[in-house]
XYZ file of N, CA, C and O in Angstrom:
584
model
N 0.838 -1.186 0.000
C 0.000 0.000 0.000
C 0.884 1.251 0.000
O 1.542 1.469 1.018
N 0.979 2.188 -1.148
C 1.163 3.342 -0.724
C 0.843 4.665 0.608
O -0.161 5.108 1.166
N 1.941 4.856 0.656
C 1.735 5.620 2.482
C 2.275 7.492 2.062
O 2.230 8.443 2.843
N 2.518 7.497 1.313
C 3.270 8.624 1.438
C 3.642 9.259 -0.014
O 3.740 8.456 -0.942
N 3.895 10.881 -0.327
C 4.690 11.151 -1.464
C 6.336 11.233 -0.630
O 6.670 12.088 0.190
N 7.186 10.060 -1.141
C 8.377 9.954 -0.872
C 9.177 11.086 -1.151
O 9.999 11.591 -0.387
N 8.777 11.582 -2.707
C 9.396 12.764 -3.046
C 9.122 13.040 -4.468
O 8.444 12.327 -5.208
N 9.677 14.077 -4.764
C 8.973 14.583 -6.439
C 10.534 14.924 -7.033
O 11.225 15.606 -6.276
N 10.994 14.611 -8.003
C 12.094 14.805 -8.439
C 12.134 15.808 -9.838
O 11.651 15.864 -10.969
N 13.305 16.751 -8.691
C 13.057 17.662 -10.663
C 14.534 17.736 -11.212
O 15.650 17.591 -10.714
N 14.037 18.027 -12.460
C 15.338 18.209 -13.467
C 16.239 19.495 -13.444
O 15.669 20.586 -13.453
N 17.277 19.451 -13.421
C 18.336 20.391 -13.108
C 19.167 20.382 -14.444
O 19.253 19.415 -15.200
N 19.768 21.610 -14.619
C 21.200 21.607 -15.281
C 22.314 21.939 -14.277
O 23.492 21.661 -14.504
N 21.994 22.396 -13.432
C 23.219 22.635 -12.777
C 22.821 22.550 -11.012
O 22.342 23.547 -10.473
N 23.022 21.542 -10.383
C 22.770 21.168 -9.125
C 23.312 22.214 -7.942
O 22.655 22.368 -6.912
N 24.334 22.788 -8.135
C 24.882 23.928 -6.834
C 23.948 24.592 -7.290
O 22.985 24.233 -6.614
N 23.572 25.415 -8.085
C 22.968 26.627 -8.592
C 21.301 26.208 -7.783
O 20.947 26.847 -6.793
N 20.429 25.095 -8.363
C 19.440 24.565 -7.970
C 19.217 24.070 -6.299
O 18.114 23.679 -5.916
N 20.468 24.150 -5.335
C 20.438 23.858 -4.274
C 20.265 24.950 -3.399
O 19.649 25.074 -2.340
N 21.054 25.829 -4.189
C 21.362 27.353 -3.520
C 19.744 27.750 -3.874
O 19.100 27.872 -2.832
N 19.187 27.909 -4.726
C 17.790 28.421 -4.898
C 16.792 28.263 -3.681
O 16.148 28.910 -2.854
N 17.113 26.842 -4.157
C 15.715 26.164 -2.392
C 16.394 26.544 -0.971
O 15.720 26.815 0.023
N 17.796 26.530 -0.993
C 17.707 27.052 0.103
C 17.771 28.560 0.492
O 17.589 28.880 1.666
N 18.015 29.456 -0.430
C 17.775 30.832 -0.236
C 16.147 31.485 -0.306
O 15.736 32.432 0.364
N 15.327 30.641 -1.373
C 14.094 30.703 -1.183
C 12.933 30.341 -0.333
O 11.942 30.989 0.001
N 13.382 28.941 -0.033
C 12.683 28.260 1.092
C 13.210 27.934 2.165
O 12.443 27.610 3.072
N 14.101 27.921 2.317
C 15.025 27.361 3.593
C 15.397 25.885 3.483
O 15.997 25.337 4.409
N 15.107 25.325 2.538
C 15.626 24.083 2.324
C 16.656 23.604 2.574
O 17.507 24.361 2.107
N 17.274 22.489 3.206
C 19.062 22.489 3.207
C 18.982 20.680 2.817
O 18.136 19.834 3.108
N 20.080 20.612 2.157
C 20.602 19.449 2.009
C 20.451 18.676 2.752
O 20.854 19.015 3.864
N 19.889 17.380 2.679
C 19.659 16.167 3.432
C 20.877 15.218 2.894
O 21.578 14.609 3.701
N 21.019 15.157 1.942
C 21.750 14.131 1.565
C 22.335 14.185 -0.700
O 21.762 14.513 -1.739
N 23.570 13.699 -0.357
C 23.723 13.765 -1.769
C 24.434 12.668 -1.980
O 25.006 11.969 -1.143
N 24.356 12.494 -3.582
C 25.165 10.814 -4.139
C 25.532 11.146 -5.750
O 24.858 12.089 -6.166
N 26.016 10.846 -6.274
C 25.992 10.171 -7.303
C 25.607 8.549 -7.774
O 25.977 7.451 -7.357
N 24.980 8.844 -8.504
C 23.983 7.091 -9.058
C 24.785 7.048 -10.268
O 24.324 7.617 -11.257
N 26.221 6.303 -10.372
C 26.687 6.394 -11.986
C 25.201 5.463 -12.852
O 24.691 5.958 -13.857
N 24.807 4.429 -12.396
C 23.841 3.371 -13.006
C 22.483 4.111 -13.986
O 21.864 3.624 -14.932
N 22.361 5.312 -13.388
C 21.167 6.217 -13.869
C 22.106 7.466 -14.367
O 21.411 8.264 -14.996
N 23.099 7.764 -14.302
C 23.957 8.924 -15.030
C 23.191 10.486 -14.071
O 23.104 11.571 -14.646
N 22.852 10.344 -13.023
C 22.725 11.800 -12.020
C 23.542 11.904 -11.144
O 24.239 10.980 -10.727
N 23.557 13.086 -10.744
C 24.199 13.464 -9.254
C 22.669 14.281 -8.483
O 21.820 14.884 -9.139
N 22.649 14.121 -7.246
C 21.409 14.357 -7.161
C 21.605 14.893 -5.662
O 22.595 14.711 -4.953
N 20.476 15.571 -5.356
C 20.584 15.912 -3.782
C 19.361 16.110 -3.013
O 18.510 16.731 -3.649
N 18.943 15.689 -1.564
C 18.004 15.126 -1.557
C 17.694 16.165 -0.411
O 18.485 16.349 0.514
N 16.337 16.920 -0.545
C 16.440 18.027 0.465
C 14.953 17.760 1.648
O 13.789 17.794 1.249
N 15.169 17.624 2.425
C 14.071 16.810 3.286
C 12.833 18.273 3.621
O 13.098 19.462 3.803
N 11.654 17.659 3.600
C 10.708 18.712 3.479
C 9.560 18.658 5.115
O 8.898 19.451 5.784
N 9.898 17.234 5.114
C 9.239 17.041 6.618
C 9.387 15.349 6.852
O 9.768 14.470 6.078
N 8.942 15.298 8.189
C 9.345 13.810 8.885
C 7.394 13.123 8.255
O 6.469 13.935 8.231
N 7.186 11.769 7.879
C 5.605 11.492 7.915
C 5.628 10.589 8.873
O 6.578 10.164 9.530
N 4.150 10.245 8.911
C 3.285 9.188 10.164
C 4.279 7.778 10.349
O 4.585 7.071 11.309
N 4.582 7.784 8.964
C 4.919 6.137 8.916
C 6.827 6.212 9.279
O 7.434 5.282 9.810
N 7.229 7.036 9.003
C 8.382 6.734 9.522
C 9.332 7.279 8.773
O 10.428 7.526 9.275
N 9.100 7.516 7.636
C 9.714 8.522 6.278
C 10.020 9.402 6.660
O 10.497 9.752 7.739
N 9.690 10.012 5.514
C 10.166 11.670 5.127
C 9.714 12.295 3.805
O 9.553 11.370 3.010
N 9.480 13.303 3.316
C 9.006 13.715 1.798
C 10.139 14.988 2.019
O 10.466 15.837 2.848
N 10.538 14.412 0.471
C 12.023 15.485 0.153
C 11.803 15.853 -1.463
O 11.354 14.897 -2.095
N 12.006 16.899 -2.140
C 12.621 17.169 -3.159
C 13.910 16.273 -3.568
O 14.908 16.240 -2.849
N 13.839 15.786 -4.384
C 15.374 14.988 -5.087
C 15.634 15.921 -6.401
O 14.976 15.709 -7.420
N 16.849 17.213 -6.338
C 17.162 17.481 -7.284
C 18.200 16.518 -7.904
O 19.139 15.967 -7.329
N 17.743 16.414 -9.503
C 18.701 15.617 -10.669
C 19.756 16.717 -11.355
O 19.253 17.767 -11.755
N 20.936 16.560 -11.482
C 21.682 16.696 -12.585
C 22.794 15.470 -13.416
O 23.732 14.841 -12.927
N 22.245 15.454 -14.829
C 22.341 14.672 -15.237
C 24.311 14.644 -15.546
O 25.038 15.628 -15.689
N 24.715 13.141 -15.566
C 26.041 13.038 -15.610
C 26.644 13.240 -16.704
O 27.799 13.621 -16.894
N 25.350 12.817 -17.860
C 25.895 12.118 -18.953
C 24.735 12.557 -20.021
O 23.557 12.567 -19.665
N 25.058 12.856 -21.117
C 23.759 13.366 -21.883
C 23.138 12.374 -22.337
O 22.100 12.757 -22.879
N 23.294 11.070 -22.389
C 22.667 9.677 -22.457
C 21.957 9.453 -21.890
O 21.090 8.672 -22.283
N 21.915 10.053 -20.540
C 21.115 9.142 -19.285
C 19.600 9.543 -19.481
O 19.151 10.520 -20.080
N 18.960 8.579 -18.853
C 17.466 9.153 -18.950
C 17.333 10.668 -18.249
O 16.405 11.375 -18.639
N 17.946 11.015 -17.555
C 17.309 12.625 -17.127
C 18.014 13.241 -18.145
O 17.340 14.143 -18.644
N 19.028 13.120 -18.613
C 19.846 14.005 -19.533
C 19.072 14.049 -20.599
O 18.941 15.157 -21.121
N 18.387 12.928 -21.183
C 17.460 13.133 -22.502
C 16.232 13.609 -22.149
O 15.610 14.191 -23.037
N 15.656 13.492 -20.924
C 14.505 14.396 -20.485
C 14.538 15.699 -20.601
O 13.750 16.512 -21.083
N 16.030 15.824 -19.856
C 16.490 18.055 -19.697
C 16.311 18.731 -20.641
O 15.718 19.809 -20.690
N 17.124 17.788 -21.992
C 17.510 18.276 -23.605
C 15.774 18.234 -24.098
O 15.553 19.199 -24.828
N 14.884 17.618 -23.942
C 13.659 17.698 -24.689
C 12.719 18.780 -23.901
O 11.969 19.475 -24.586
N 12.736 18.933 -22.541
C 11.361 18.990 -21.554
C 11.924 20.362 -20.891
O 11.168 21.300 -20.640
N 14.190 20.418 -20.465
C 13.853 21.858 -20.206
C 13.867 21.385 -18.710
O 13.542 20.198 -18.702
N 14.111 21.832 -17.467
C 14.021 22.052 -15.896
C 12.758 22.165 -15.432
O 11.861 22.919 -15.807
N 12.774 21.102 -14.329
C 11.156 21.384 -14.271
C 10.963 20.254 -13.644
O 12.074 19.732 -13.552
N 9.867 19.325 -12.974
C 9.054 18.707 -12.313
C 9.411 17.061 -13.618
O 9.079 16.809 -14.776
N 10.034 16.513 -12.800
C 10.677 14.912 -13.841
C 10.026 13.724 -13.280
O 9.809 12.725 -13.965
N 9.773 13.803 -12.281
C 8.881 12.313 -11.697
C 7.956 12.689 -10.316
O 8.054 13.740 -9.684
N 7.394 12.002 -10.129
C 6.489 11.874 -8.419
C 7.198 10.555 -7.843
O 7.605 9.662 -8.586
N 7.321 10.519 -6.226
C 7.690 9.015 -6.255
C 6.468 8.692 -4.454
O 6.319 9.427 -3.478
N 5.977 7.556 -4.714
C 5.168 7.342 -3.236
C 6.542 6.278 -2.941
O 7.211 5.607 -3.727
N 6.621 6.442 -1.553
C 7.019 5.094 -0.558
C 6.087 4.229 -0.384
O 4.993 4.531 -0.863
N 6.156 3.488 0.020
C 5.597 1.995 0.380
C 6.575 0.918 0.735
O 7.593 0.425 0.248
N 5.709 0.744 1.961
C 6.851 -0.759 2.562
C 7.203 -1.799 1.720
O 8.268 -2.387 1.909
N 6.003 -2.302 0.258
C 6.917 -3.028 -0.577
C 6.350 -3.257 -1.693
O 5.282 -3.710 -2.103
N 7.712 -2.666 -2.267
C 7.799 -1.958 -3.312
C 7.535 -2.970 -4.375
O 6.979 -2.756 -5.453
N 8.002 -4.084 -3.936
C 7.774 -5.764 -5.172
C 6.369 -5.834 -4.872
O 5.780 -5.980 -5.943
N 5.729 -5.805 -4.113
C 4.629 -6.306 -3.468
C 3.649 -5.238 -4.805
O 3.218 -5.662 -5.877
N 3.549 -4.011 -4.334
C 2.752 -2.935 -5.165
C 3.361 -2.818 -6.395
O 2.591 -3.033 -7.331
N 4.530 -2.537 -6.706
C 4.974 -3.433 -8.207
C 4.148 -4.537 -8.756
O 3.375 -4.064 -9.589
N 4.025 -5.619 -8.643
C 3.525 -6.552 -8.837
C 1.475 -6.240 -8.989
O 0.711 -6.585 -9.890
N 1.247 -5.614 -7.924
C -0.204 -5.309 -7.832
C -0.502 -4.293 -8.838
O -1.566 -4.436 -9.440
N 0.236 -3.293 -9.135
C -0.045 -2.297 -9.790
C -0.095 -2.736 -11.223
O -0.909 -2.227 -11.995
N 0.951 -3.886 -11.694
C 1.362 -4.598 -12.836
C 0.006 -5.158 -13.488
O -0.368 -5.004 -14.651
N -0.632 -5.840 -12.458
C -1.729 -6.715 -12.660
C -3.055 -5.957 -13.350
O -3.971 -6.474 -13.989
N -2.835 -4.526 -12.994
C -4.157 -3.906 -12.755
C -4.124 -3.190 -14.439
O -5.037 -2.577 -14.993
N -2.600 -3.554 -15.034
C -2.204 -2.847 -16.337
C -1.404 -2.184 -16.638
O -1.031 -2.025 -17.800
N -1.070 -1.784 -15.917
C 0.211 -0.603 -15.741
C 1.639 -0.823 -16.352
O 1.508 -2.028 -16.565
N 2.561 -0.616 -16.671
C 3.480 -1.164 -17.015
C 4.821 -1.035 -16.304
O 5.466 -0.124 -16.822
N 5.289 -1.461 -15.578
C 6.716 -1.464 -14.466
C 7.821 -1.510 -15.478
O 8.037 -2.391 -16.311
N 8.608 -0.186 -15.210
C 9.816 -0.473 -15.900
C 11.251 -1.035 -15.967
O 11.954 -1.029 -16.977
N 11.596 -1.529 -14.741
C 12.419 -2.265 -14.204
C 11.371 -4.215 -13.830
O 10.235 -4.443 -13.413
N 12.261 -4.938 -14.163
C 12.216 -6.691 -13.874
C 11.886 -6.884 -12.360
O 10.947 -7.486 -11.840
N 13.007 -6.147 -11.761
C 13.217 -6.152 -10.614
C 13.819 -4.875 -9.491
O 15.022 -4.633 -9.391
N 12.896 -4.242 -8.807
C 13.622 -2.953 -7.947
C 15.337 -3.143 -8.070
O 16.052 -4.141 -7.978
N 15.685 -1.461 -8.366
C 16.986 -1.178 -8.244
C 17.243 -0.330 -7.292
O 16.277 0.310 -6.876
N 18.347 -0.119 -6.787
C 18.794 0.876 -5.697
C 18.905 2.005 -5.832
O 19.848 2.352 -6.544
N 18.228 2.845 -5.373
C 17.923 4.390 -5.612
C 18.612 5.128 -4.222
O 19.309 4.620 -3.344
N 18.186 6.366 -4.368
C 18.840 7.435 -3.507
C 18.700 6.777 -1.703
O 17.771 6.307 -1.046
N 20.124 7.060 -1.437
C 19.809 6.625 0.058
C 19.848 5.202 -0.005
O 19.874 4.907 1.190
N 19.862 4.441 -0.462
C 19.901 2.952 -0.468
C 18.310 2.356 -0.842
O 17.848 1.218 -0.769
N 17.831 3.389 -1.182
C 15.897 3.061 -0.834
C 15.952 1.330 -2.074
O 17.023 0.861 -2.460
N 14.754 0.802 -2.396
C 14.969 0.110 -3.317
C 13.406 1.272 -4.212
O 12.574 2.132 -3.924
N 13.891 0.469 -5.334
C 12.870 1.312 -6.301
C 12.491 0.798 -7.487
O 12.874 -0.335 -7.777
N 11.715 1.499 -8.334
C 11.082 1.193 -9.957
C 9.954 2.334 -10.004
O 9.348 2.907 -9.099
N 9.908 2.435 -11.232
C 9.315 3.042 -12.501
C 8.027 2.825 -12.850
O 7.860 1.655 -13.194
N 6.977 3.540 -12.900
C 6.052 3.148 -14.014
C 5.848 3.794 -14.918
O 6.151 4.986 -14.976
N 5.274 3.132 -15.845
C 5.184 3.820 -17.333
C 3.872 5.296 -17.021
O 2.764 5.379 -16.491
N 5.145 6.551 -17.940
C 4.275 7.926 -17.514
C 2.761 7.497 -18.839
O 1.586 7.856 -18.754
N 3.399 6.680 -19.887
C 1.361 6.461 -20.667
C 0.908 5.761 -19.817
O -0.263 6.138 -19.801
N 1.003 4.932 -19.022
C 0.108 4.517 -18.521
C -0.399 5.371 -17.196
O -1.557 5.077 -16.899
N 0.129 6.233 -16.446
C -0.052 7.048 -15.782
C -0.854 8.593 -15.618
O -1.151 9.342 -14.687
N -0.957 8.581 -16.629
C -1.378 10.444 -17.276
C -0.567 10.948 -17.523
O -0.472 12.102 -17.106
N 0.391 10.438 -18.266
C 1.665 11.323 -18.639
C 2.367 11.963 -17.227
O 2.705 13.144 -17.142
N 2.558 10.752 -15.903
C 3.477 11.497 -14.919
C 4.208 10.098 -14.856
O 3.690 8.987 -14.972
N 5.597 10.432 -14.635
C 6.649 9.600 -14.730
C 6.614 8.842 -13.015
O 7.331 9.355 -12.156
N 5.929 7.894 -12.737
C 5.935 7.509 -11.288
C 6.603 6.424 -10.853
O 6.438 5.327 -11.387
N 7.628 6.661 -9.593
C 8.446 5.901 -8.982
C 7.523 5.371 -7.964
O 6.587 6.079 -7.593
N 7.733 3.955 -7.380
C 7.448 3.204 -6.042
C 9.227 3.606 -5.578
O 10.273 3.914 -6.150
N 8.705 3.356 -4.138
C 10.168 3.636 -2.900
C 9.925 2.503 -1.907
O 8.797 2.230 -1.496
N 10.895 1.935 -1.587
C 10.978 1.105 -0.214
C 12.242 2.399 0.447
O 13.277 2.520 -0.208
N 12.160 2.788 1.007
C 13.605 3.625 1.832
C 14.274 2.217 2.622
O 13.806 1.155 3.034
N 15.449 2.765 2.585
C 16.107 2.057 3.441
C 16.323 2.344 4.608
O 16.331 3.467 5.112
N 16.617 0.755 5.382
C 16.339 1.138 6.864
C 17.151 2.614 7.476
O 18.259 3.031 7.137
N 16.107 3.269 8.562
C 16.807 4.429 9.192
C 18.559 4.602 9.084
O 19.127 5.597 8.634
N 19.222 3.379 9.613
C 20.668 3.622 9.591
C 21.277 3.897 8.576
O 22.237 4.630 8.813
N 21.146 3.622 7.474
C 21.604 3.692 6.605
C 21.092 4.415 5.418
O 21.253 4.138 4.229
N 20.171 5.809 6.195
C 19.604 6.982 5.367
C 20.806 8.132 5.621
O 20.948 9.005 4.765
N 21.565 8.119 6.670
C 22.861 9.355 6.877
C 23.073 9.705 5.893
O 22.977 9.109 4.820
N 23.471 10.970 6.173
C 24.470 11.643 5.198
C 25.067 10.810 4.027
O 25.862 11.329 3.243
């Protein structure tokens, strides 16, 4: 069952520039940053509040590594701006699988490792209303640090 918006991820060209924004505008500060070579971003994950279940809902700014990568061919067509929604849910195979059934189309075989260690996947934005939507398992508390 979905519990939460985990986070909404937007497209960047330039990640210092896009960090400095949210936090001079909103007060936002860095929760956490990585590079994902596997997805070609560098990304940074800015926490927006604690939820019921045990989470958190953050902004994940993208800048892309590589002009190949899927955000890099998103930036070049679509431009900065609002790139995915993602809900958490305790499991993520579980609602993968349910969501699959109902028609939808999952774009990963099997969850891959996303920001923070979370596990994750894709669904197809046609089958969605044209919004690019992630499932999230986060990973356990310890291993959300810095």
């Amino acid at each position: 069952m979905l519990t939460r918006i985990d986070h909404i991820g937007i497209a960047c060209r330039n990640l210092d520039e896009t960090v400095e924004f949210y936090r001079a505008t909103y007060g936002f500060e860095v929760f956490h940053t990585e590079v994902n070579e596997e997805q070609g971003v560098r990304e940074a994950m800015l926490k927006i509040n604690e939820t019921s279940d045990g989470g958190a809902s953050y902004l994940q700014l993208l800048e892309p590594t590589r002009e190949d990568s899927a955000v890099g061919k998103w930036l070049a067509k679509n431009g900065e701006g609002v790139h995915h929604i993602a809900f958490g849910t305790a499991d993520v195979d579980g609602d993968a699988a349910a969501i699959k059934d109902k028609g939808v189309r999952v774009l990963y075989d099997q969850p891959r490792i996303g920001s923070m260690g979370s596990r994750i996947t894709f669904l197809h934005p046609k089958d969605c209303h044209g919004v690019l939507t992630e499932l999230v398992t986060s990973a356990p508390a310890e291993q959300t640090e810095h």
